[in-house]
Coordinates of C-alpha atoms in Angstrom, one line a residue:
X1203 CA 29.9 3.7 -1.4
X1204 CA 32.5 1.2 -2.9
X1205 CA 32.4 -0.8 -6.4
X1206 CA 35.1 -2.6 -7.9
X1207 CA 35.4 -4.2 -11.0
X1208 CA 37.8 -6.7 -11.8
X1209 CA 39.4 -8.9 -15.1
X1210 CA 42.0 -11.4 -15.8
X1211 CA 43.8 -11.6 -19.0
X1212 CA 46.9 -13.2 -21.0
X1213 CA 49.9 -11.4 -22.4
X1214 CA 48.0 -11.1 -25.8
X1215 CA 45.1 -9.7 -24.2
X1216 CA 46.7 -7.6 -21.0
X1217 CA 44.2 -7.5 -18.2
X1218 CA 45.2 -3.4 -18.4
X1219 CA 43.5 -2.8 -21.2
X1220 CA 40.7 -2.5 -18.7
X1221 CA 42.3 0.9 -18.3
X1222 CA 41.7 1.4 -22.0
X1223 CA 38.0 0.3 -21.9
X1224 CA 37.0 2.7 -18.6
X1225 CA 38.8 5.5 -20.1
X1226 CA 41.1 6.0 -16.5
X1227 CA 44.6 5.2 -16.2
X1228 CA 46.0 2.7 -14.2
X1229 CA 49.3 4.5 -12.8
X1230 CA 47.0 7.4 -11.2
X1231 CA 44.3 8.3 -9.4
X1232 CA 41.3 10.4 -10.1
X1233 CA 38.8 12.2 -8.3
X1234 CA 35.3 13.7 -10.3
X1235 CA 33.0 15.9 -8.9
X1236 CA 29.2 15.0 -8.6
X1237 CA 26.0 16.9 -7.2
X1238 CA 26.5 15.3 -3.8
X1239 CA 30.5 14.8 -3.5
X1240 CA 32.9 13.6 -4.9
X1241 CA 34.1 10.3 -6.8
X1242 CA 37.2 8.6 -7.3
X1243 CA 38.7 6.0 -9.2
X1244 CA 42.0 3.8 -8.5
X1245 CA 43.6 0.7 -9.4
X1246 CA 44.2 -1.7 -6.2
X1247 CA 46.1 -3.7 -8.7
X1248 CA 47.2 -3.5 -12.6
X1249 CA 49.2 -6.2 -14.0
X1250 CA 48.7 -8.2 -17.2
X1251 CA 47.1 -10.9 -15.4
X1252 CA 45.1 -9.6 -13.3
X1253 CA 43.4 -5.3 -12.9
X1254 CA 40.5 -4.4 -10.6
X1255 CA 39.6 -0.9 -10.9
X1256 CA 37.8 0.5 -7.7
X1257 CA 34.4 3.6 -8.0
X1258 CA 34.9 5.2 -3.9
X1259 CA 31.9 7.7 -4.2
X1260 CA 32.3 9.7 -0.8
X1261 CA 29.0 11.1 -0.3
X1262 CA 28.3 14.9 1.4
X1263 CA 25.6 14.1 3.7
X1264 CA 25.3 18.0 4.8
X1265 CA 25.1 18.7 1.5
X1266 CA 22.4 15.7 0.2
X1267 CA 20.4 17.2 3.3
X1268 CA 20.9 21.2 2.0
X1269 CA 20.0 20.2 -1.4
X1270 CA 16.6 17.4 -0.7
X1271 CA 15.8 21.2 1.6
X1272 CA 15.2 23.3 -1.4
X1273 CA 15.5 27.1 -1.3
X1274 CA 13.1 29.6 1.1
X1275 CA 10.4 28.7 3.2
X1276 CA 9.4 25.6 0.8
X1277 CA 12.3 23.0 1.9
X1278 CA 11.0 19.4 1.0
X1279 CA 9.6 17.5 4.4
X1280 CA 12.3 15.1 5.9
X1281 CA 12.3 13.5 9.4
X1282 CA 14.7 15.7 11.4
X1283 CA 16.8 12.5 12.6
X1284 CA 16.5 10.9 9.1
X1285 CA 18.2 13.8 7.3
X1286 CA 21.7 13.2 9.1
X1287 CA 21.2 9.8 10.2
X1288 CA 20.8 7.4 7.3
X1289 CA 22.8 4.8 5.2
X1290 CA 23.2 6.7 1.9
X1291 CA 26.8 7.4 2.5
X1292 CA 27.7 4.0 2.5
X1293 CA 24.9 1.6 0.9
X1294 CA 24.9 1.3 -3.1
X1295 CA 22.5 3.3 -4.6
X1296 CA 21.2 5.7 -7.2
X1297 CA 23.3 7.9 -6.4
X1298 CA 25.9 5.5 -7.4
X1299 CA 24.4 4.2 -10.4
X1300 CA 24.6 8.0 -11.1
X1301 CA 28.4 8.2 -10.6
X1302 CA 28.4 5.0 -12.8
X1303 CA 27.2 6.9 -15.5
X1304 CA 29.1 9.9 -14.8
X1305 CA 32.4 8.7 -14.2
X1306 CA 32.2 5.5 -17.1
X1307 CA 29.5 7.2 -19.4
X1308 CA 31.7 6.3 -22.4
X1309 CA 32.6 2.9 -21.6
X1310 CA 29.0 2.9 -20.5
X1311 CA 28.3 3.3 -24.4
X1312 CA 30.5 0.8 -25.5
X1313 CA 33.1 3.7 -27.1
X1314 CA 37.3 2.9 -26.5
X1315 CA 39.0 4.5 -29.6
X1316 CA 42.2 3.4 -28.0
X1317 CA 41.1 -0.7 -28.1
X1318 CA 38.0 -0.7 -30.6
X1319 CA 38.1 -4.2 -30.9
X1320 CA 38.1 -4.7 -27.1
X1321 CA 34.9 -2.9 -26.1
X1322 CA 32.4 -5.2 -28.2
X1323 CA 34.1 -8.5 -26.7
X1324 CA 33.0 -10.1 -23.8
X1325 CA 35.3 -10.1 -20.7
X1326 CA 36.2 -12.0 -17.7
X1327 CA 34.8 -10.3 -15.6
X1328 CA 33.8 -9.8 -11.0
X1329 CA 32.0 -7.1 -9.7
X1330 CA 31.9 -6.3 -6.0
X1331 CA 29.3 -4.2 -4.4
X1332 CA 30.4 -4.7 -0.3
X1333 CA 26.8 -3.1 0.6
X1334 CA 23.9 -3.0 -1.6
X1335 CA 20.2 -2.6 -0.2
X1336 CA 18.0 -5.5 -1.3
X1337 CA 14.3 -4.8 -0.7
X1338 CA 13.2 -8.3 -1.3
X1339 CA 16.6 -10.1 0.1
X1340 CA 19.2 -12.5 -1.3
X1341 CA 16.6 -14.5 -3.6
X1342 CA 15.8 -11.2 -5.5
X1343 CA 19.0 -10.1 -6.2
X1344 CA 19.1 -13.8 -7.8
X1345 CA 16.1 -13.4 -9.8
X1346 CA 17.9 -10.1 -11.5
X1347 CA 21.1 -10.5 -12.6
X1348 CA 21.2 -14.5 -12.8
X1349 CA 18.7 -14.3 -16.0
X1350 CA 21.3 -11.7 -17.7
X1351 CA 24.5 -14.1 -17.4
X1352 CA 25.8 -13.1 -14.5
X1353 CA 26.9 -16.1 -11.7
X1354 CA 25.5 -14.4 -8.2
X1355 CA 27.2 -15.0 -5.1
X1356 CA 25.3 -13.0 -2.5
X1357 CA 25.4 -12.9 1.4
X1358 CA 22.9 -11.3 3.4
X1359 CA 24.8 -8.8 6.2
X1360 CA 23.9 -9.3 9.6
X1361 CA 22.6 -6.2 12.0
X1362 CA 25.5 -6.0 14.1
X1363 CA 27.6 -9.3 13.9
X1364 CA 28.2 -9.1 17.9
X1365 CA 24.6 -10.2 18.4
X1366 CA 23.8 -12.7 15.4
X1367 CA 20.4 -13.7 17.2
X1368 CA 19.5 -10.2 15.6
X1369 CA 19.0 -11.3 12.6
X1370 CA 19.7 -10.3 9.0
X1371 CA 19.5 -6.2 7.9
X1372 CA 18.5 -5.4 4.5
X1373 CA 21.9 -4.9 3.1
X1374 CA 23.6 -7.8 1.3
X1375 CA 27.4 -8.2 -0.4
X1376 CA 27.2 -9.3 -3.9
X1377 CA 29.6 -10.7 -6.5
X1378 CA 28.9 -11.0 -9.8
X1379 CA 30.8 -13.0 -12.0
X1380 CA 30.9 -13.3 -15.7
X1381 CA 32.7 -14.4 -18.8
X1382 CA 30.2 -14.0 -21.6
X1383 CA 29.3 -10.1 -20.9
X1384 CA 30.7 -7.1 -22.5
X1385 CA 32.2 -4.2 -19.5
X1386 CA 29.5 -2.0 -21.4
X1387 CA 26.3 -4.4 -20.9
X1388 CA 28.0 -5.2 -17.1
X1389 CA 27.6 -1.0 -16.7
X1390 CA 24.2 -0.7 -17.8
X1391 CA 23.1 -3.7 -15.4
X1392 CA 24.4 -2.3 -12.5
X1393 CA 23.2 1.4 -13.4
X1394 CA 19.5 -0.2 -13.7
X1395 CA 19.9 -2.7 -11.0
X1396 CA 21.3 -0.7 -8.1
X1397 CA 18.4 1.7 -7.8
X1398 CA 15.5 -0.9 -8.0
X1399 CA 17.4 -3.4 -5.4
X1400 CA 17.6 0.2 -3.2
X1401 CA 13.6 0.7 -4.5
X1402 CA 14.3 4.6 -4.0
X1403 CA 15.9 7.2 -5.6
X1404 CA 17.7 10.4 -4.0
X1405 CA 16.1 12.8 -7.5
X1406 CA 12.2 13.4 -9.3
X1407 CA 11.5 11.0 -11.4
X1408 CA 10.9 12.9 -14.2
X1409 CA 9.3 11.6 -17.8
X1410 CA 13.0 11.2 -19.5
X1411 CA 14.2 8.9 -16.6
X1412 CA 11.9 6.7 -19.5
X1413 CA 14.5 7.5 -22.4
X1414 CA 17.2 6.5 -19.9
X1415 CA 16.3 3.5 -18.8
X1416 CA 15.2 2.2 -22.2
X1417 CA 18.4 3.2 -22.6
X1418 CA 19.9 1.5 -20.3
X1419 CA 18.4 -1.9 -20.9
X1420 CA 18.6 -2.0 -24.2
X1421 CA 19.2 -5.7 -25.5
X1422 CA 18.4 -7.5 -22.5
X1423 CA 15.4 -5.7 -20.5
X1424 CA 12.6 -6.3 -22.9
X1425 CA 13.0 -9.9 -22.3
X1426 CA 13.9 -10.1 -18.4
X1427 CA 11.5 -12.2 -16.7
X1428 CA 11.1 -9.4 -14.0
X1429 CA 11.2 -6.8 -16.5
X1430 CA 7.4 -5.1 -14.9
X1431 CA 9.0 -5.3 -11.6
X1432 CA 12.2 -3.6 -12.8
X1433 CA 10.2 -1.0 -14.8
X1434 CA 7.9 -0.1 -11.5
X1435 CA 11.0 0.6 -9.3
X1436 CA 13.2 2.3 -11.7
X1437 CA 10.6 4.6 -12.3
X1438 CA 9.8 5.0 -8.2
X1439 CA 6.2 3.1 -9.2
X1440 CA 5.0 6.2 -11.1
X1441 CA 2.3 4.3 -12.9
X1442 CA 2.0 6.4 -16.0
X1443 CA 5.6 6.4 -16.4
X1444 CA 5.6 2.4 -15.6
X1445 CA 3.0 2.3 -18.6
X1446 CA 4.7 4.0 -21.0
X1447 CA 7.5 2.3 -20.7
X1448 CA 5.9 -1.1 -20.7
X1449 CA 4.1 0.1 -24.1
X1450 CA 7.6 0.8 -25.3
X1451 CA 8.7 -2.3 -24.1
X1452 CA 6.3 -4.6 -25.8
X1453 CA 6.9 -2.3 -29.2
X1454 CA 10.7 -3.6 -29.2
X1455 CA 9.7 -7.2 -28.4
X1456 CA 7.1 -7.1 -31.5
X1457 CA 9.6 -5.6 -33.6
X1458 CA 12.6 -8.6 -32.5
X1459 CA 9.8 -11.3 -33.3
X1460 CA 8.9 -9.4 -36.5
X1461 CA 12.7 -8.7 -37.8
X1462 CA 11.4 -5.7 -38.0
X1463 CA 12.0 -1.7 -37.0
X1464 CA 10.1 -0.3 -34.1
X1465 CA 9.0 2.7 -36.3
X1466 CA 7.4 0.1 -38.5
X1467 CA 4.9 -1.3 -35.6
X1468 CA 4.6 2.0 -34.2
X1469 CA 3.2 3.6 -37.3
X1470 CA 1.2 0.3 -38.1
X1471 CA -1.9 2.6 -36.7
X1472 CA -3.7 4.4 -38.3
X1473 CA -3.6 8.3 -38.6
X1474 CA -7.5 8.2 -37.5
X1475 CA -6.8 6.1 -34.3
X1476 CA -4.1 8.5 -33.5
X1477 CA -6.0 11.9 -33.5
X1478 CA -9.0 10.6 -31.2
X1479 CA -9.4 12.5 -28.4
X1480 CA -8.7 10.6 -24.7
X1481 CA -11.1 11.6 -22.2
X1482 CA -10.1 13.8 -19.4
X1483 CA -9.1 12.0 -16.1
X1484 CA -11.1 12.5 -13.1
X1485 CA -8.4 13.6 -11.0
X1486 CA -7.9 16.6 -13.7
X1487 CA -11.2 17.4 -13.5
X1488 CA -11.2 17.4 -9.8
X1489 CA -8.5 19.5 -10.3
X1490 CA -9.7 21.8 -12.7
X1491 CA -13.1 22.1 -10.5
X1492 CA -11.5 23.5 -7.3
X1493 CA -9.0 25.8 -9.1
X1494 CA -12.4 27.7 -10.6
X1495 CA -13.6 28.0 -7.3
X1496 CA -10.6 29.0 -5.7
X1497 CA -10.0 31.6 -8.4
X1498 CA -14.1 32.9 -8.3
X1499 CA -13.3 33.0 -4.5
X1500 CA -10.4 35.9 -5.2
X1501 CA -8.5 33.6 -2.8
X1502 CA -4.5 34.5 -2.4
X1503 CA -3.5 32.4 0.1
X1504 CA -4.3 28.8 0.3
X1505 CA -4.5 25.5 2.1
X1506 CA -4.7 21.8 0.1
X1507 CA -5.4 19.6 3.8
X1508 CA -4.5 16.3 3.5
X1509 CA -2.2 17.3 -0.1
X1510 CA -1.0 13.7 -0.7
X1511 CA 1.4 13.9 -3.0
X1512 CA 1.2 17.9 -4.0
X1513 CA -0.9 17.5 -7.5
X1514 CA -3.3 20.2 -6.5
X1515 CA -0.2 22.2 -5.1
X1516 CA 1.8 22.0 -8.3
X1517 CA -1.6 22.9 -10.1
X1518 CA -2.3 26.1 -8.0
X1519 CA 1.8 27.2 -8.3
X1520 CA 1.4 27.2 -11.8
X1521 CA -1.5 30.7 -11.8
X1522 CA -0.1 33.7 -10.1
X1523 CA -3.1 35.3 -8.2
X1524 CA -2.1 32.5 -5.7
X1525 CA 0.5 34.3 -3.5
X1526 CA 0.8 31.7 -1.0
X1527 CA 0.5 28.1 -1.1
X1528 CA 0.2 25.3 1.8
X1529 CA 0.3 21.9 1.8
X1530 CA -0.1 19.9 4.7
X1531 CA -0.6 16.2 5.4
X1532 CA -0.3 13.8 8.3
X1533 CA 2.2 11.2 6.2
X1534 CA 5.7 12.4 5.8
X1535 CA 6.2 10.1 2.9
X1536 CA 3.5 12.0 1.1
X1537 CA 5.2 15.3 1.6
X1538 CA 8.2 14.1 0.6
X1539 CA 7.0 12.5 -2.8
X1540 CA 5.3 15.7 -3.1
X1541 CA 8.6 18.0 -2.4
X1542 CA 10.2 16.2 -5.1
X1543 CA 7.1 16.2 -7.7
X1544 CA 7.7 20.5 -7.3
X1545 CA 11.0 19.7 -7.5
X1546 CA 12.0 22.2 -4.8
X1547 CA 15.4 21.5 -4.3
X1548 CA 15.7 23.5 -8.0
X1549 CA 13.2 26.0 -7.0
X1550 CA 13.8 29.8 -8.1
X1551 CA 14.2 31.9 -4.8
X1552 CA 10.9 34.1 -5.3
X1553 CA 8.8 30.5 -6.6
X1554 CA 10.0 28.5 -3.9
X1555 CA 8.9 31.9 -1.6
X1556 CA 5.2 31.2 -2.4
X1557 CA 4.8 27.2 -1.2
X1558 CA 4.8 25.4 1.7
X1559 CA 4.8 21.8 3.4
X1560 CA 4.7 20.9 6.6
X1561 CA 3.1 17.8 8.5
X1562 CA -0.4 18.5 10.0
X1563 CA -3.5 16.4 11.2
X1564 CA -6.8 17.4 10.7
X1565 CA -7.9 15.5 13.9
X1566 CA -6.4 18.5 16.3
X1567 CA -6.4 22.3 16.0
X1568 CA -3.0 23.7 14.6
X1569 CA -2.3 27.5 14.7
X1570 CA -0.4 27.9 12.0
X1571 CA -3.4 27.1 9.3
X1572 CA -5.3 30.3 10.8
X1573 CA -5.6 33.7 8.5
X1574 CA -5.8 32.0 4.9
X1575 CA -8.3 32.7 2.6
X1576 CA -9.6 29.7 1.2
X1577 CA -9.0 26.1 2.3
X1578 CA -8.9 23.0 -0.1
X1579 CA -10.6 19.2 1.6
X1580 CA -9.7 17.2 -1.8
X1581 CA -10.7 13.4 -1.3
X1582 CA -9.9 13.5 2.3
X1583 CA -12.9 13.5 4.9
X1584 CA -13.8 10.1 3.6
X1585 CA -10.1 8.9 4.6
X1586 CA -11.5 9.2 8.0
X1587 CA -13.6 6.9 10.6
X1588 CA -17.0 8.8 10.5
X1589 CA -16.4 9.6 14.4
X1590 CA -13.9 11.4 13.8
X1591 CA -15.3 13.7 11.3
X1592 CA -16.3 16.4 14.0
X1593 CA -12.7 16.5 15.2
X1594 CA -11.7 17.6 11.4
X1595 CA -15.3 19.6 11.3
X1596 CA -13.9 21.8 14.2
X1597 CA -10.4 21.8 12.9
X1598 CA -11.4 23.7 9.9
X1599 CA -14.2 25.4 10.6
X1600 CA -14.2 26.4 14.0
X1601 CA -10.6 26.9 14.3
X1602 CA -8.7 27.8 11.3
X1603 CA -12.0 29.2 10.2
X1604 CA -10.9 30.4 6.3
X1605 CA -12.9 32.6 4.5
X1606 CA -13.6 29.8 1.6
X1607 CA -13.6 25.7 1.9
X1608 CA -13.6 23.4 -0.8
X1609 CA -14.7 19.9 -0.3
X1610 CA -14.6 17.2 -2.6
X1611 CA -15.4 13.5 -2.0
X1612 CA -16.9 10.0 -3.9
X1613 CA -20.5 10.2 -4.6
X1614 CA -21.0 6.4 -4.1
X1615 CA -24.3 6.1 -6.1
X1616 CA -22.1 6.6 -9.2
X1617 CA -20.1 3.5 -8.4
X1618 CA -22.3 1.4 -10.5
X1619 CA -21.5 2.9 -13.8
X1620 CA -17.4 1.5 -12.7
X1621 CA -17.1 -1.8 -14.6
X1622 CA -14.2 -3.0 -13.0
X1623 CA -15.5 -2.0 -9.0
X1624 CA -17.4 -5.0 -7.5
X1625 CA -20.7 -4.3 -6.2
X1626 CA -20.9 -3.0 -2.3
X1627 CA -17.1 -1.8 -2.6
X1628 CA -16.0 1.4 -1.9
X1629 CA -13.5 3.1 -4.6
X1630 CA -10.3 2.7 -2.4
X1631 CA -9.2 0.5 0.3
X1632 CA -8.6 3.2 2.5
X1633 CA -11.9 4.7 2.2
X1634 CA -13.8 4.4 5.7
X1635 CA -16.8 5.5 4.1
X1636 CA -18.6 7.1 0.8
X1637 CA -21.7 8.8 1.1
X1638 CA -24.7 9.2 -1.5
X1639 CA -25.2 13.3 -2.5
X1640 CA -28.1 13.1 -0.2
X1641 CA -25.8 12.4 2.7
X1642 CA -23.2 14.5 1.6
X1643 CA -25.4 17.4 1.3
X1644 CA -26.9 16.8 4.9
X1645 CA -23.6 17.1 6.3
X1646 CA -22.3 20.0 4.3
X1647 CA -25.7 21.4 5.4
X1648 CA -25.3 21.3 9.1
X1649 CA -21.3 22.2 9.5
X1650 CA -22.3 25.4 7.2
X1651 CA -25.0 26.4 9.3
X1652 CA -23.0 25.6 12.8
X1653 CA -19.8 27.7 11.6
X1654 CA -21.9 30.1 10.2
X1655 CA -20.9 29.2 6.0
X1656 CA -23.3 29.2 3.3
X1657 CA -22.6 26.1 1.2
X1658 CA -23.6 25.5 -3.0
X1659 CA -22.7 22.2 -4.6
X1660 CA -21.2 21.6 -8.0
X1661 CA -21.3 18.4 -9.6
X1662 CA -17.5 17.2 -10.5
X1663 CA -17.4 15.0 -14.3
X1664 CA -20.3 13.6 -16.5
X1665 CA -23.4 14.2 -14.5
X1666 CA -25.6 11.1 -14.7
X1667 CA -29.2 12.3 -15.3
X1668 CA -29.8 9.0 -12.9
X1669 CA -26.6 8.3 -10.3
X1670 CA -25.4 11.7 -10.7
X1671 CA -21.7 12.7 -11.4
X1672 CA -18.5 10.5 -9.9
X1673 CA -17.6 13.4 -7.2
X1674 CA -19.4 15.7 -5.3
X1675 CA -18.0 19.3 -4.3
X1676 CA -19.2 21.9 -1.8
X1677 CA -18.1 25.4 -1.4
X1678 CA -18.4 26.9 1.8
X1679 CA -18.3 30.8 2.1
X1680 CA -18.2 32.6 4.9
X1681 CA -21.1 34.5 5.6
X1682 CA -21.9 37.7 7.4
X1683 CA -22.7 36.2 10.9
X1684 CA -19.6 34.1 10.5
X1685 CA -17.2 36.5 10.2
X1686 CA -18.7 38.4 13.1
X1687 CA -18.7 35.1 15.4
X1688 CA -14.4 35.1 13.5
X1689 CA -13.9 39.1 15.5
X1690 CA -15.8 38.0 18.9
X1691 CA -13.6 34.9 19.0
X1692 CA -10.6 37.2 18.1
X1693 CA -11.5 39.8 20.6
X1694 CA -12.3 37.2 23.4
X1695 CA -8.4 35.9 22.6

C-alpha cells in the first residue's frame, strides 16, 4: 500500500518543515513495525519548494492469514483461496488508516513542538492514494471528501488495461488537493475515509472504535452530508454502535447551535428519565431461554445450527459446564463476522480449545455433527422452503441424532401486537414461512415421535394471554426407545 503526501512552500515558509509537522526526517529513511508488517516512510523529494513524504506499508499476507486464523482448533472461517489470494497487500485500506495513525499519531493530533505555529495553519497540500477500493465508484469518493475542502481528482482503474472492453474494477486513484486544510484535519480524513470507501475492516469492531472515530471526525463529521453513511461503515454496519454514535453525533450538533458544552445537553435529562429500566431485547431473551435448557439438559458439548453471526456461541463460551462448542452455518460471511465477534485471533490457547466454526448445511447429512449432547435450531427452520424441512428433519434427528434439540422460531399470531410490521408480513424478508403455535406444535409433535424424542414447549418473552408470546421453543429429549433405535443404528454401521 502506497500514500504520499505532498506541499509546496517559500523560503519563509520551507516546504521541509513538513518534516517538522510529521515528526520524520527528511535526510533518512524509516521503517515501523505494525501487527501485519512493516511501514516505512521516505522523502522522494525535500527542497524548500517543494517535499512529498511517501507511507509504503508492506503487508505480511502469511501473517494477516495466521493471525484472522486464531489459536487451536477455533481459527476464524476464511475461503481457502481467499486467504492467500486477495488485494489487501496493495489496495488502501484499514489497515493503512491504521499505519496512519501509528506512524503520524502526533501529527495526527495536531502536536509539532519543533514548529508550533505551523501545525494549526492550513497547508498546501496533494495527497495520492494510487489504489483505494471504492464500494460505490468515483461519484462516492466525490460525495466524501469534496464536502470537507478537498478538490477530488479521481480515476476509476480498469481490470486489466490489455482488454479495456472489461470494464472498470472497483479500485480507483485519487488526488486530493487542498489549500485551506490543516496536515492534521487532512490525517484524520483519510484515517476515517479509507476504511468506509474499502466498506471492511481487517479487526472487531469493538465499542471504543466509537471514541475513535468521534475522534477522528471531530470538527467536520457532525455536519458531513453523508455523515449516517460514514458512521454505518466505519463501524462495519453494527447497528447499535451506528446508534450510539449517531446519538453522540446529534449531541455535538445541539451543543454548536446552542454555543453550548455537550455535558450541558447531555445532563439536560433528568435523573428520573435516566434510571428507568429498558426492557430486555428479544434476541437476549431468546438467548437466555436456550442457555437454561441447555444447562437443565447437563449438556457439555454443543451445536448452535445455522449460528449466524456466533451471539449464542459467545453466550454459551462465557459458562464453563460447556466443554465444547460448535458453530456451523452454510454462509461463510456469517462465520467470519462471527470469528471476529469471539475475537479468536486473541483467543487464550485453552479458550480458543473449547469452540469451533466450520461451514455446514442442514439440507445434507454431515458426520462431523454426530456424538454431541445437545443441539441448538435458533431462528433457523423458518429460513427454509417448507419442502425442505424434512431434509433438515433427518439431518438432525435422524442423523446426528443429539441427545437434546432446541428449537426456536416466530410465533406469527404475535405479529399483531408489532406496530411497525404491516399486516400479512412475515418478520424478516428472508423468512419462507412463520407458523402459528398450533402448527408449530404439530410439527415438533410428529419429528419427536418419528426420531423417537419427547418434546415440551416453553413460551419465549411476554406471553399474551390472547396471541401468545413473540417466539415459540421446543425441547426435544431423547427418550428411551430413541436411544435404543441410536445403538441398532450404530451396531448395523
Amino acid at each position: 500500500m502506497f500514500l504520499t503526501i505532498s506541499t509546496t512552500g517559500t523560503p519563509e515558509r520551507p516546504a521541509t518543515d513538513l518534516g517538522f509537522l510529521l515528526h520524520k526526517h527528511p535526510d533518512k529513511a524509516q521503517a515501523f513495525s505494525t501487527s501485519y508488517g512493516k511501514a516505512y516512510v521516505l522523502y522522494p523529494e525535500a527542497d524548500p519548494g517543494r517535499c512529498t513524504a511517501a507511507l509504503l506499508l508492506e503487508v505480511d499476507a502469511v501473517a494477516l492469514v495466521r493471525r484472522g486464523k486464531g489459536k487451536g482448533r477455533g481459527g476464524a472461517p476464511d475461503a481457502a483461496l481467499a486467504q492467500y489470494v486477495n488485494d489487501r497487500p496493495y489496495a488502501a485500506s484499514s489497515l493503512l488508516a491504521v499505519a496512519l495513525s501509528a506512524v503520524f499519531s502526533s501529527a495526527m493530533r495536531g502536536v509539532c513542538n519543533a514548529r508550533p505555529e505551523r501545525a494549526g495553519q492550513p497547508l498546501p497540500l496533494r495527497i495520492e492514494v494510487p489504489a483505494l477500493p471504492a464500494r460505490g465508484g468515483p461519484d462516492l469518493v466525490r460525495q466524501l471528501f469534496a464536502p470537507l475542502g478537498w478538490t477530488v481528482t479521481v480515476e476509476p482503474v480498469a481490470l486489466d488495461a490489455e482488454f479495456p472492453e472489461w470494464g472498470d474494477s472497483r479500485y480507483v486513484s485519487l488526488v486530493l488537493e487542498s489549500e485551506t486544510l490543516t496536515l492534521a484535519e487532512a490525517l484524520r480524513h483519510l484515517y476515517v475515509l479509507l476504511p468506509v470507501l474499502d466498506d471492511a475492516k481487517h479487526y472487531w469492531v469493538a465499542s471504543d472504535e466509537v471514541d475513535k472515530l468521534l475522534r477522528a471526525g471531530e470538527g467536520w463529521l457532525p455536519a458531513h452530508p453523508e455523515q449516517k453513511l460514514i458512521t454505518s461503515r466505519y463501524l462495519s454496519r453494527r447497528w447499535s454502535l451506528t446508534r450510539e454514535a449517531m446519538e453522540r453525533l446529534e449531541l455535538v450538533r445541539l451543543a454548536e447551535a446552542d454555543d453550548s458544552e455537550v455535558e450541558e445537553i447531555d445532563n439536560a435529562v433528568e435523573a428520573e428519565t435516566e434510571a428507568e429500566e429498558k426492557p430486555t431485547p428479544l434476541a437476549v431473551q431468546r438467548r437466555d431461554a436456550i442457555v437454561d435448557a441447555l444447562t437443565s439438559s447437563g449438556a457439555a458439548r454443543v451445536l448452535d445450527l445455522g449460528c449466524g453471526q456466533g451471539q449464542l456461541v459467545q453466550a454459551l463460551l462465557k459458562d464453563t459446564r460447556f466443554r465444547e462448542i460448535v458453530g456451523t452455518d452454510v454462509s461463510m460471511r456469517a462465520l467470519t463476522i462471527a470469528g471476529r465477534r469471539l475475537k479468536l485471533d486473541r483467543m487464550g490457547e485453552r479458550q480458543a480449545s473449547r469452540v469451533q466454526l466450520f461451514q455446514s448445511s442442514l439440507a445434507y447429512t454431515d458426520n462431523r455433527l454426530k456424538g454431541y449432547d445437545a443441539a441448538v435450531l435458533s431462528e433457523v427452520i423458518e429460513h427454509l422452503d417448507l419442502p425442505r424441512l424434512p431434509a433438515l428433519e433427518y439431518a438432525v434427528f435422524g442423523a446426528a441424532r443429539p441427545r437434546t434439540v432446541v428449537v426456536t422460531t416466530p410465533n406469527v399470531e404475535y405479529n399483531v401486537r408489532w406496530e411497525t410490521l404491516p399486516a400479512g408480513h412475515v418478520r424478516h424478508g428472508d423468512h419462507r414461512f412463520e407458523w402459528t403455535r398450533a402448527e408449530f406444535r404439530e410439527w415438533a409433535r410428529t419429528v419427536a415421535q418419528r426420531h423417537g424424542y419427547d418434546v415440551e414447549f416453553t413460551p419465549v418473552g411476554p406471553d399474551d394471554p390472547e396471541v401468545g408470546p413473540p417466539t415459540q421453543m421446543a425441547v426435544f429429549t431423547m427418550s428411551g426407545t430413541g436411544e435404543q433405535k441410536t445403538v441398532k443404528e450404530e451396531k448395523a454401521a
